[in-house]
mmCIF file of C-alpha atoms in Angstrom:
data_model
loop_
_atom_site.group_PDB
_atom_site.id
_atom_site.type_symbol
_atom_site.label_atom_id
_atom_site.label_comp_id
_atom_site.label_asym_id
_atom_site.label_seq_id
_atom_site.Cartn_x
_atom_site.Cartn_y
_atom_site.Cartn_z
ATOM 1 C CA MET S 1 30.596 -0.914 3.978
ATOM 2 C CA LYS S 2 27.926 -1.629 6.589
ATOM 3 C CA GLU S 3 30.130 -0.299 9.386
ATOM 4 C CA LEU S 4 30.619 2.885 7.358
ATOM 5 C CA THR S 5 26.827 3.239 7.123
ATOM 6 C CA TYR S 6 26.612 2.882 10.903
ATOM 7 C CA GLU S 7 29.223 5.628 11.326
ATOM 8 C CA ILE S 8 27.409 7.949 8.911
ATOM 9 C CA GLU S 9 24.148 7.411 10.803
ATOM 10 C CA GLU S 10 25.865 8.201 14.121
ATOM 11 C CA ARG S 11 27.196 11.487 12.732
ATOM 12 C CA PHE S 12 24.186 12.589 10.707
ATOM 13 C CA LEU S 13 20.902 11.197 12.044
ATOM 14 C CA SER S 14 18.696 12.863 14.615
ATOM 15 C CA PRO S 15 18.836 11.381 18.123
ATOM 16 C CA TYR S 16 15.150 10.527 17.582
ATOM 17 C CA ALA S 17 15.864 8.446 14.451
ATOM 18 C CA THR S 18 15.959 4.646 14.367
ATOM 19 C CA PHE S 19 19.588 3.598 14.054
ATOM 20 C CA SER S 20 20.213 0.561 11.869
ATOM 21 C CA LYS S 21 22.600 -1.073 14.326
ATOM 22 C CA ASN S 22 19.942 -0.869 17.058
ATOM 23 C CA THR S 23 17.240 -2.793 15.215
ATOM 24 C CA ALA S 24 15.063 -5.088 17.317
ATOM 25 C CA GLY S 25 15.903 -7.751 14.738
ATOM 26 C CA ARG S 26 14.033 -10.535 13.001
ATOM 27 C CA GLU S 27 11.718 -13.291 14.199
ATOM 28 C CA ASN S 28 14.242 -15.844 12.904
ATOM 29 C CA PRO S 29 17.883 -14.805 13.415
ATOM 30 C CA GLU S 30 20.046 -14.768 10.292
ATOM 31 C CA THR S 31 23.708 -14.368 9.442
ATOM 32 C CA PRO S 32 24.179 -10.592 8.940
ATOM 33 C CA CYS S 33 25.061 -9.231 5.529
ATOM 34 C CA PRO S 34 28.595 -7.740 5.483
ATOM 35 C CA MET S 35 27.568 -4.880 3.189
ATOM 36 C CA ARG S 36 23.926 -4.001 3.883
ATOM 37 C CA THR S 37 22.166 -3.009 7.065
ATOM 38 C CA ASP S 38 19.098 -5.004 8.068
ATOM 39 C CA PHE S 39 16.771 -2.225 6.853
ATOM 40 C CA GLN S 40 18.545 -2.171 3.471
ATOM 41 C CA ARG S 41 18.120 -5.939 3.218
ATOM 42 C CA ASP S 42 14.418 -5.585 4.044
ATOM 43 C CA ARG S 43 14.004 -3.002 1.302
ATOM 44 C CA ASP S 44 15.662 -5.324 -1.218
ATOM 45 C CA ARG S 45 13.597 -8.340 -0.164
ATOM 46 C CA ILE S 46 10.359 -6.418 -0.610
ATOM 47 C CA LEU S 47 11.451 -4.971 -3.941
ATOM 48 C CA HIS S 48 12.189 -8.446 -5.344
ATOM 49 C CA CYS S 49 9.159 -10.318 -3.980
ATOM 50 C CA LYS S 50 6.235 -11.433 -6.138
ATOM 51 C CA ALA S 51 3.626 -9.485 -4.169
ATOM 52 C CA PHE S 52 5.476 -6.258 -4.991
ATOM 53 C CA ARG S 53 5.524 -7.009 -8.724
ATOM 54 C CA ARG S 54 1.784 -7.711 -8.713
ATOM 55 C CA LEU S 55 1.072 -4.160 -7.535
ATOM 56 C CA LYS S 56 1.562 -2.901 -11.089
ATOM 57 C CA ASN S 57 -1.756 -4.506 -12.093
ATOM 58 C CA LYS S 58 -3.796 -3.547 -9.027
ATOM 59 C CA THR S 59 -6.197 -0.612 -9.020
ATOM 60 C CA GLN S 60 -5.362 2.546 -7.110
ATOM 61 C CA VAL S 61 -8.661 4.460 -7.576
ATOM 62 C CA PHE S 62 -9.996 4.093 -11.118
ATOM 63 C CA LEU S 63 -11.021 0.565 -12.091
ATOM 64 C CA SER S 64 -9.588 -0.611 -15.436
ATOM 65 C CA PRO S 65 -8.646 2.894 -16.636
ATOM 66 C CA GLU S 66 -8.290 3.411 -20.381
ATOM 67 C CA GLY S 67 -4.946 5.172 -20.388
ATOM 68 C CA ASP S 68 -1.304 4.630 -19.534
ATOM 69 C CA HIS S 69 -0.856 7.532 -17.124
ATOM 70 C CA TYR S 70 -3.303 6.689 -14.346
ATOM 71 C CA ARG S 71 -1.793 5.574 -11.067
ATOM 72 C CA THR S 72 -1.710 1.935 -10.112
ATOM 73 C CA ARG S 73 -1.018 0.496 -6.692
ATOM 74 C CA LEU S 74 2.650 0.167 -7.732
ATOM 75 C CA SER S 75 3.097 3.765 -8.876
ATOM 76 C CA HIS S 76 1.355 4.893 -5.683
ATOM 77 C CA THR S 77 3.829 2.819 -3.654
ATOM 78 C CA LEU S 78 6.778 4.441 -5.434
ATOM 79 C CA ASP S 79 5.271 7.893 -4.824
ATOM 80 C CA VAL S 80 4.966 7.088 -1.118
ATOM 81 C CA ALA S 81 8.572 5.864 -0.974
ATOM 82 C CA GLN S 82 9.865 9.064 -2.604
ATOM 83 C CA ILE S 83 7.876 11.335 -0.280
ATOM 84 C CA ALA S 84 8.752 9.294 2.820
ATOM 85 C CA ARG S 85 12.442 9.478 1.953
ATOM 86 C CA ALA S 86 12.162 13.240 1.483
ATOM 87 C CA ILE S 87 10.525 13.631 4.905
ATOM 88 C CA ALA S 88 13.081 11.319 6.516
ATOM 89 C CA ARG S 89 15.963 13.196 4.904
ATOM 90 C CA CYS S 90 14.879 16.645 6.021
ATOM 91 C CA LEU S 91 14.189 15.403 9.579
ATOM 92 C CA ARG S 92 17.439 13.365 9.619
ATOM 93 C CA LEU S 93 15.585 10.093 10.133
ATOM 94 C CA ASN S 94 16.554 6.693 8.721
ATOM 95 C CA GLU S 95 15.765 6.831 5.001
ATOM 96 C CA ASP S 96 16.360 3.112 4.482
ATOM 97 C CA LEU S 97 13.783 2.201 7.118
ATOM 98 C CA ALA S 98 11.267 4.702 5.719
ATOM 99 C CA GLU S 99 11.773 3.326 2.210
ATOM 100 C CA ALA S 100 11.388 -0.309 3.289
ATOM 101 C CA ILE S 101 8.129 0.431 5.110
ATOM 102 C CA SER S 102 6.844 2.401 2.112
ATOM 103 C CA LEU S 103 7.597 -0.348 -0.383
ATOM 104 C CA GLY S 104 5.823 -2.929 1.774
ATOM 105 C CA HIS S 105 2.863 -0.935 3.051
ATOM 106 C CA ASP S 106 0.355 -2.060 0.386
ATOM 107 C CA LEU S 107 1.580 -5.586 -0.428
ATOM 108 C CA GLY S 108 -1.644 -7.072 0.955
ATOM 109 C CA HIS S 109 -3.969 -4.787 -0.961
ATOM 110 C CA THR S 110 -6.832 -6.384 -2.850
ATOM 111 C CA PRO S 111 -7.676 -6.127 -6.531
ATOM 112 C CA PHE S 112 -10.090 -3.302 -7.407
ATOM 113 C CA GLY S 113 -8.732 -0.908 -4.790
ATOM 114 C CA HIS S 114 -10.492 -0.208 -1.526
ATOM 115 C CA SER S 115 -13.745 -1.608 -2.903
ATOM 116 C CA GLY S 116 -12.093 -5.035 -2.926
ATOM 117 C CA GLU S 117 -10.909 -4.484 0.626
ATOM 118 C CA ARG S 118 -14.418 -3.587 1.777
ATOM 119 C CA VAL S 119 -16.031 -6.649 0.220
ATOM 120 C CA LEU S 120 -13.467 -9.062 1.717
ATOM 121 C CA ASP S 121 -13.875 -7.385 5.087
ATOM 122 C CA ARG S 122 -17.638 -7.903 4.859
ATOM 123 C CA LEU S 123 -17.414 -11.509 3.689
ATOM 124 C CA SER S 124 -14.869 -12.388 6.371
ATOM 125 C CA GLY S 125 -17.049 -10.991 9.142
ATOM 126 C CA GLY S 126 -14.990 -7.841 9.674
ATOM 127 C CA ASN S 127 -11.629 -9.590 9.779
ATOM 128 C CA PHE S 128 -9.850 -8.156 6.747
ATOM 129 C CA SER S 129 -7.840 -4.961 6.336
ATOM 130 C CA HIS S 130 -5.109 -4.335 3.797
ATOM 131 C CA ASN S 131 -2.510 -3.214 6.350
ATOM 132 C CA GLU S 132 -2.906 -6.392 8.410
ATOM 133 C CA GLN S 133 -2.891 -8.456 5.220
ATOM 134 C CA SER S 134 0.336 -6.735 4.140
ATOM 135 C CA VAL S 135 1.966 -7.923 7.369
ATOM 136 C CA ARG S 136 0.577 -11.421 6.746
ATOM 137 C CA VAL S 137 2.124 -11.367 3.270
ATOM 138 C CA VAL S 138 5.615 -10.558 4.542
ATOM 139 C CA GLU S 139 5.392 -12.833 7.588
ATOM 140 C CA LEU S 140 3.735 -15.895 6.077
ATOM 141 C CA LEU S 141 2.545 -15.865 2.476
ATOM 142 C CA GLU S 142 5.578 -14.723 0.499
ATOM 143 C CA ASN S 143 8.477 -17.013 -0.383
ATOM 144 C CA GLU S 144 6.314 -20.145 -0.635
ATOM 145 C CA GLY S 145 5.019 -19.810 2.898
ATOM 146 C CA LYS S 146 8.350 -18.936 4.512
ATOM 147 C CA GLY S 147 7.744 -15.176 4.573
ATOM 148 C CA LEU S 148 10.409 -12.514 4.137
ATOM 149 C CA ASN S 149 11.578 -12.500 7.780
ATOM 150 C CA LEU S 150 11.658 -8.709 7.962
ATOM 151 C CA THR S 151 12.775 -6.669 10.946
ATOM 152 C CA LYS S 152 10.310 -5.744 13.662
ATOM 153 C CA GLU S 153 10.514 -2.029 12.789
ATOM 154 C CA VAL S 154 9.530 -2.577 9.161
ATOM 155 C CA ARG S 155 6.646 -4.877 10.054
ATOM 156 C CA ASP S 156 5.410 -2.388 12.653
ATOM 157 C CA GLY S 157 5.506 0.463 10.128
ATOM 158 C CA ILE S 158 3.566 -1.577 7.576
ATOM 159 C CA LEU S 159 0.913 -2.487 10.128
ATOM 160 C CA HIS S 160 0.475 1.087 11.379
ATOM 161 C CA HIS S 161 0.761 3.086 8.147
ATOM 162 C CA ARG S 162 -2.932 4.020 8.081
ATOM 163 C CA LYS S 163 -4.095 7.389 9.400
ATOM 164 C CA SER S 164 -5.391 5.740 12.582
ATOM 165 C CA GLY S 165 -2.170 3.812 13.169
ATOM 166 C CA THR S 166 0.353 4.361 15.941
ATOM 167 C CA PRO S 167 3.760 3.373 14.539
ATOM 168 C CA ALA S 168 6.554 2.751 17.026
ATOM 169 C CA THR S 169 9.146 4.686 15.005
ATOM 170 C CA LEU S 170 9.238 8.204 13.591
ATOM 171 C CA GLU S 171 10.059 6.642 10.220
ATOM 172 C CA GLY S 172 6.755 4.763 10.380
ATOM 173 C CA LYS S 173 4.973 8.032 11.135
ATOM 174 C CA ALA S 174 6.705 9.652 8.158
ATOM 175 C CA VAL S 175 5.362 6.886 5.918
ATOM 176 C CA SER S 176 1.845 7.407 7.269
ATOM 177 C CA PHE S 177 1.979 11.073 6.275
ATOM 178 C CA ALA S 178 3.657 10.230 2.956
ATOM 179 C CA ASP S 179 0.821 7.824 2.122
ATOM 180 C CA ARG S 180 -1.824 10.514 2.638
ATOM 181 C CA ILE S 181 0.197 13.168 0.817
ATOM 182 C CA ALA S 182 0.717 10.821 -2.128
ATOM 183 C CA TYR S 183 -2.809 9.531 -2.639
ATOM 184 C CA VAL S 184 -4.573 12.848 -2.099
ATOM 185 C CA THR S 185 -2.223 14.572 -4.547
ATOM 186 C CA HIS S 186 -2.216 11.981 -7.306
ATOM 187 C CA ASP S 187 -5.904 11.115 -6.967
ATOM 188 C CA VAL S 188 -6.675 14.769 -7.756
ATOM 189 C CA ASP S 189 -4.426 14.466 -10.825
ATOM 190 C CA ASP S 190 -6.132 11.293 -12.027
ATOM 191 C CA ALA S 191 -9.617 12.688 -11.428
ATOM 192 C CA LEU S 192 -8.754 15.763 -13.493
ATOM 193 C CA ARG S 193 -7.264 13.596 -16.234
ATOM 194 C CA ALA S 194 -10.368 11.385 -16.288
ATOM 195 C CA GLY S 195 -12.702 14.368 -16.503
ATOM 196 C CA VAL S 196 -14.354 13.438 -13.206
ATOM 197 C CA LEU S 197 -13.308 16.814 -11.825
ATOM 198 C CA LYS S 198 -12.567 20.216 -13.291
ATOM 199 C CA ARG S 199 -9.857 22.413 -11.892
ATOM 200 C CA GLU S 200 -12.405 25.004 -10.786
ATOM 201 C CA ASP S 201 -14.183 22.306 -8.727
ATOM 202 C CA LEU S 202 -11.273 21.935 -6.309
ATOM 203 C CA PRO S 203 -11.718 23.542 -2.863
ATOM 204 C CA LYS S 204 -10.197 27.007 -3.135
ATOM 205 C CA ASN S 205 -9.215 27.328 0.514
ATOM 206 C CA ALA S 206 -7.229 24.092 0.408
ATOM 207 C CA LEU S 207 -5.452 25.144 -2.792
ATOM 208 C CA LYS S 208 -4.649 28.538 -1.304
ATOM 209 C CA VAL S 209 -2.801 26.808 1.520
ATOM 210 C CA LEU S 210 -1.286 23.886 -0.411
ATOM 211 C CA GLY S 211 -0.685 25.286 -3.900
ATOM 212 C CA ASP S 212 -2.081 25.117 -7.424
ATOM 213 C CA SER S 213 -0.049 22.199 -8.780
ATOM 214 C CA SER S 214 0.767 18.676 -7.633
ATOM 215 C CA SER S 215 4.430 19.455 -7.083
ATOM 216 C CA ALA S 216 3.566 22.607 -5.131
ATOM 217 C CA ARG S 217 1.147 20.697 -2.907
ATOM 218 C CA ILE S 218 3.636 17.925 -2.181
ATOM 219 C CA ASN S 219 6.351 20.470 -1.456
ATOM 220 C CA SER S 220 4.076 22.492 0.832
ATOM 221 C CA MET S 221 3.159 19.459 2.916
ATOM 222 C CA ILE S 222 6.719 18.152 3.233
ATOM 223 C CA TRP S 223 7.943 21.586 4.300
ATOM 224 C CA SER S 224 5.109 21.820 6.801
ATOM 225 C CA VAL S 225 6.173 18.525 8.376
ATOM 226 C CA TYR S 226 9.744 19.835 8.511
ATOM 227 C CA ARG S 227 8.796 23.136 10.159
ATOM 228 C CA LYS S 228 6.624 21.396 12.744
ATOM 229 C CA SER S 229 8.874 18.421 13.522
ATOM 230 C CA ASN S 230 12.521 19.305 12.917
ATOM 231 C CA GLY S 231 14.552 18.464 15.993
ATOM 232 C CA LYS S 232 11.474 17.170 17.826
ATOM 233 C CA PRO S 233 10.609 13.651 19.040
ATOM 234 C CA PHE S 234 7.560 13.445 16.761
ATOM 235 C CA VAL S 235 6.496 13.724 13.113
ATOM 236 C CA GLU S 236 3.543 16.057 12.678
ATOM 237 C CA MET S 237 2.153 18.591 10.211
ATOM 238 C CA GLU S 238 1.247 22.202 10.952
ATOM 239 C CA GLU S 239 -2.425 22.598 11.819
ATOM 240 C CA GLU S 240 -3.332 24.900 8.915
ATOM 241 C CA VAL S 241 -1.701 22.621 6.343
ATOM 242 C CA LEU S 242 -3.106 19.452 7.930
ATOM 243 C CA SER S 243 -6.572 21.013 7.867
ATOM 244 C CA ALA S 244 -6.159 21.791 4.148
ATOM 245 C CA LEU S 245 -4.989 18.216 3.486
ATOM 246 C CA ASN S 246 -8.007 16.822 5.321
ATOM 247 C CA GLU S 247 -10.332 19.185 3.443
ATOM 248 C CA LEU S 248 -8.959 18.000 0.106
ATOM 249 C CA ARG S 249 -9.214 14.370 1.233
ATOM 250 C CA SER S 250 -12.868 14.834 2.303
ATOM 251 C CA PHE S 251 -13.570 16.531 -1.014
ATOM 252 C CA LEU S 252 -12.234 13.486 -2.883
ATOM 253 C CA PHE S 253 -14.475 11.157 -0.893
ATOM 254 C CA GLN S 254 -17.506 13.253 -1.823
ATOM 255 C CA THR S 255 -16.678 13.768 -5.488
ATOM 256 C CA VAL S 256 -14.471 10.868 -6.610
ATOM 257 C CA TYR S 257 -14.298 7.910 -4.231
ATOM 258 C CA ILE S 258 -17.996 7.591 -3.370
ATOM 259 C CA THR S 259 -20.147 8.716 -6.312
ATOM 260 C CA PRO S 260 -22.915 7.014 -8.333
ATOM 261 C CA THR S 261 -20.485 6.393 -11.204
ATOM 262 C CA SER S 262 -17.683 4.950 -9.097
ATOM 263 C CA MET S 263 -20.078 2.937 -6.958
ATOM 264 C CA ALA S 264 -21.660 1.381 -10.064
ATOM 265 C CA GLU S 265 -18.261 0.060 -11.167
ATOM 266 C CA GLU S 266 -17.449 -0.938 -7.608
ATOM 267 C CA GLU S 267 -20.641 -2.996 -7.452
ATOM 268 C CA LYS S 268 -19.492 -5.025 -10.463
ATOM 269 C CA ALA S 269 -16.145 -5.723 -8.819
ATOM 270 C CA ASN S 270 -17.879 -6.633 -5.573
ATOM 271 C CA ARG S 271 -20.131 -9.150 -7.313
ATOM 272 C CA MET S 272 -17.099 -10.766 -8.934
ATOM 273 C CA LEU S 273 -15.224 -11.137 -5.651
ATOM 274 C CA GLU S 274 -18.294 -12.299 -3.752
ATOM 275 C CA ALA S 275 -19.107 -14.918 -6.379
ATOM 276 C CA MET S 276 -15.553 -16.281 -6.249
ATOM 277 C CA PHE S 277 -15.503 -16.191 -2.446
ATOM 278 C CA ASN S 278 -18.729 -18.227 -2.240
ATOM 279 C CA TYR S 279 -17.552 -20.637 -4.938
ATOM 280 C CA TYR S 280 -14.329 -21.475 -3.115
ATOM 281 C CA LYS S 281 -16.111 -21.687 0.217
ATOM 282 C CA THR S 282 -18.179 -24.593 -1.113
ATOM 283 C CA ASN S 283 -15.402 -25.980 -3.357
ATOM 284 C CA VAL S 284 -12.340 -25.723 -1.143
ATOM 285 C CA GLU S 285 -10.585 -28.427 -3.140
ATOM 286 C CA LYS S 286 -10.518 -26.057 -6.123
ATOM 287 C CA LEU S 287 -8.200 -23.619 -4.353
ATOM 288 C CA PRO S 288 -4.564 -23.745 -5.494
ATOM 289 C CA ALA S 289 -2.474 -26.189 -3.485
ATOM 290 C CA PHE S 290 -0.686 -23.526 -1.465
ATOM 291 C CA TYR S 291 -3.959 -22.014 -0.243
ATOM 292 C CA GLN S 292 -5.306 -25.447 0.659
ATOM 293 C CA ILE S 293 -2.365 -25.643 3.057
ATOM 294 C CA MET S 294 -3.475 -22.271 4.430
ATOM 295 C CA VAL S 295 -6.956 -23.760 4.960
ATOM 296 C CA GLU S 296 -5.444 -26.366 7.274
ATOM 297 C CA LYS S 297 -3.451 -23.725 9.145
ATOM 298 C CA ASP S 298 -5.899 -20.813 9.439
ATOM 299 C CA GLY S 299 -9.300 -21.930 8.171
ATOM 300 C CA VAL S 300 -11.286 -21.636 4.957
ATOM 301 C CA THR S 301 -12.282 -17.964 5.199
ATOM 302 C CA ARG S 302 -8.758 -16.714 5.835
ATOM 303 C CA ALA S 303 -7.304 -18.868 3.056
ATOM 304 C CA ILE S 304 -9.859 -17.588 0.526
ATOM 305 C CA CYS S 305 -9.125 -14.000 1.563
ATOM 306 C CA ASP S 306 -5.400 -14.731 1.118
ATOM 307 C CA TYR S 307 -6.005 -16.014 -2.405
ATOM 308 C CA LEU S 308 -8.431 -13.341 -3.565
ATOM 309 C CA SER S 309 -6.446 -10.446 -2.096
ATOM 310 C CA SER S 310 -3.304 -11.687 -3.837
ATOM 311 C CA MET S 311 -4.934 -11.360 -7.259
ATOM 312 C CA THR S 312 -4.318 -8.538 -9.685
ATOM 313 C CA ASP S 313 -7.369 -6.959 -11.288
ATOM 314 C CA ARG S 314 -6.882 -8.792 -14.564
ATOM 315 C CA TYR S 315 -6.135 -12.141 -12.915
ATOM 316 C CA ALA S 316 -9.329 -11.804 -10.854
ATOM 317 C CA GLU S 317 -11.237 -11.213 -14.101
ATOM 318 C CA HIS S 318 -9.533 -14.259 -15.656
ATOM 319 C CA VAL S 319 -10.428 -16.540 -12.732
ATOM 320 C CA PHE S 320 -14.001 -15.240 -12.684
ATOM 321 C CA ARG S 321 -14.408 -16.004 -16.406
ATOM 322 C CA SER S 322 -12.936 -19.469 -16.010
ATOM 323 C CA LEU S 323 -15.338 -20.251 -13.148
ATOM 324 C CA PHE S 324 -18.568 -18.681 -14.374
ATOM 325 C CA ILE S 325 -18.448 -17.865 -18.100
ATOM 326 C CA PRO S 326 -19.125 -20.797 -20.474
ATOM 327 C CA LYS S 327 -16.431 -21.439 -23.039
ATOM 328 C CA SER S 328 -17.266 -21.233 -26.736
ATOM 329 C CA TRP S 329 -18.018 -24.401 -28.679
ATOM 330 C CA LEU S 330 -16.890 -25.041 -32.225
ATOM 331 C CA PHE S 331 -19.754 -26.635 -34.186
ATOM 332 C CA THR S 332 -19.076 -28.650 -37.340
ATOM 333 C CA LYS S 333 -21.497 -30.249 -39.790
#
């Protein structure tokens, strides 16, 4: 089965794609799987790891939304995987590699969205970012400290998925675009659903270029990447469409991500994380046993960041209550 996959890739994929049989391999060599390529195994390992399952209870944009249809970090990850596969398919790149990178790209994300990331970065002295933490999760923290032993290409794509990143593969670049396409599109949807925005508020020039609906906007951007990059040794978006994407992204920062309302809720989350960070810094022995081992390996600050960033929103609230909120007493006569 695996050899058949190799043959299909040889016949179908672009010469600029990453071929599964040519992977740079893993840090620790393993016996190959007779059925799955290494990128397919990476995808499966990520899908079944605990950090992936926790994404379902981590904030995407709106903290503790009252509704079942707002995006979470998990649904965002699945959106990215779908879009990245679509880009990879139309450019004849390696879909399995693109999917594996997509599924792992946010494993190290904090509770409470990017606000949690910013507070841990501040408390750690500028040494925390979710993409680097995602790599740390798959290399060290998952599987009881053994890591997932993923291929070099997948780890590189995870590390460089941000807009400023420079992934070594075209599949990694496809994921970087898919991430932006996904969050800009679905954050508009969620803001409209929450009543934070009205449809008439959206920038008209951007909608004229991208389309009036979520599906139209996603389709427009994927097709733009195809027209610009098909048969080329790069993955890029046409300038007009990229400009519209950036305009919509800037609009979201001004009207959704950084507003008095959102910042007020973010401040509450920040105080929670900062209080827990300071508590564990002076009570290291209270950290779970696994993270006390991390203290010995990488220091107190890194271990606390590992623990706090691993939390879901609701688990962070639970730990905060257990540390700082007095329990009720039952009085009897």
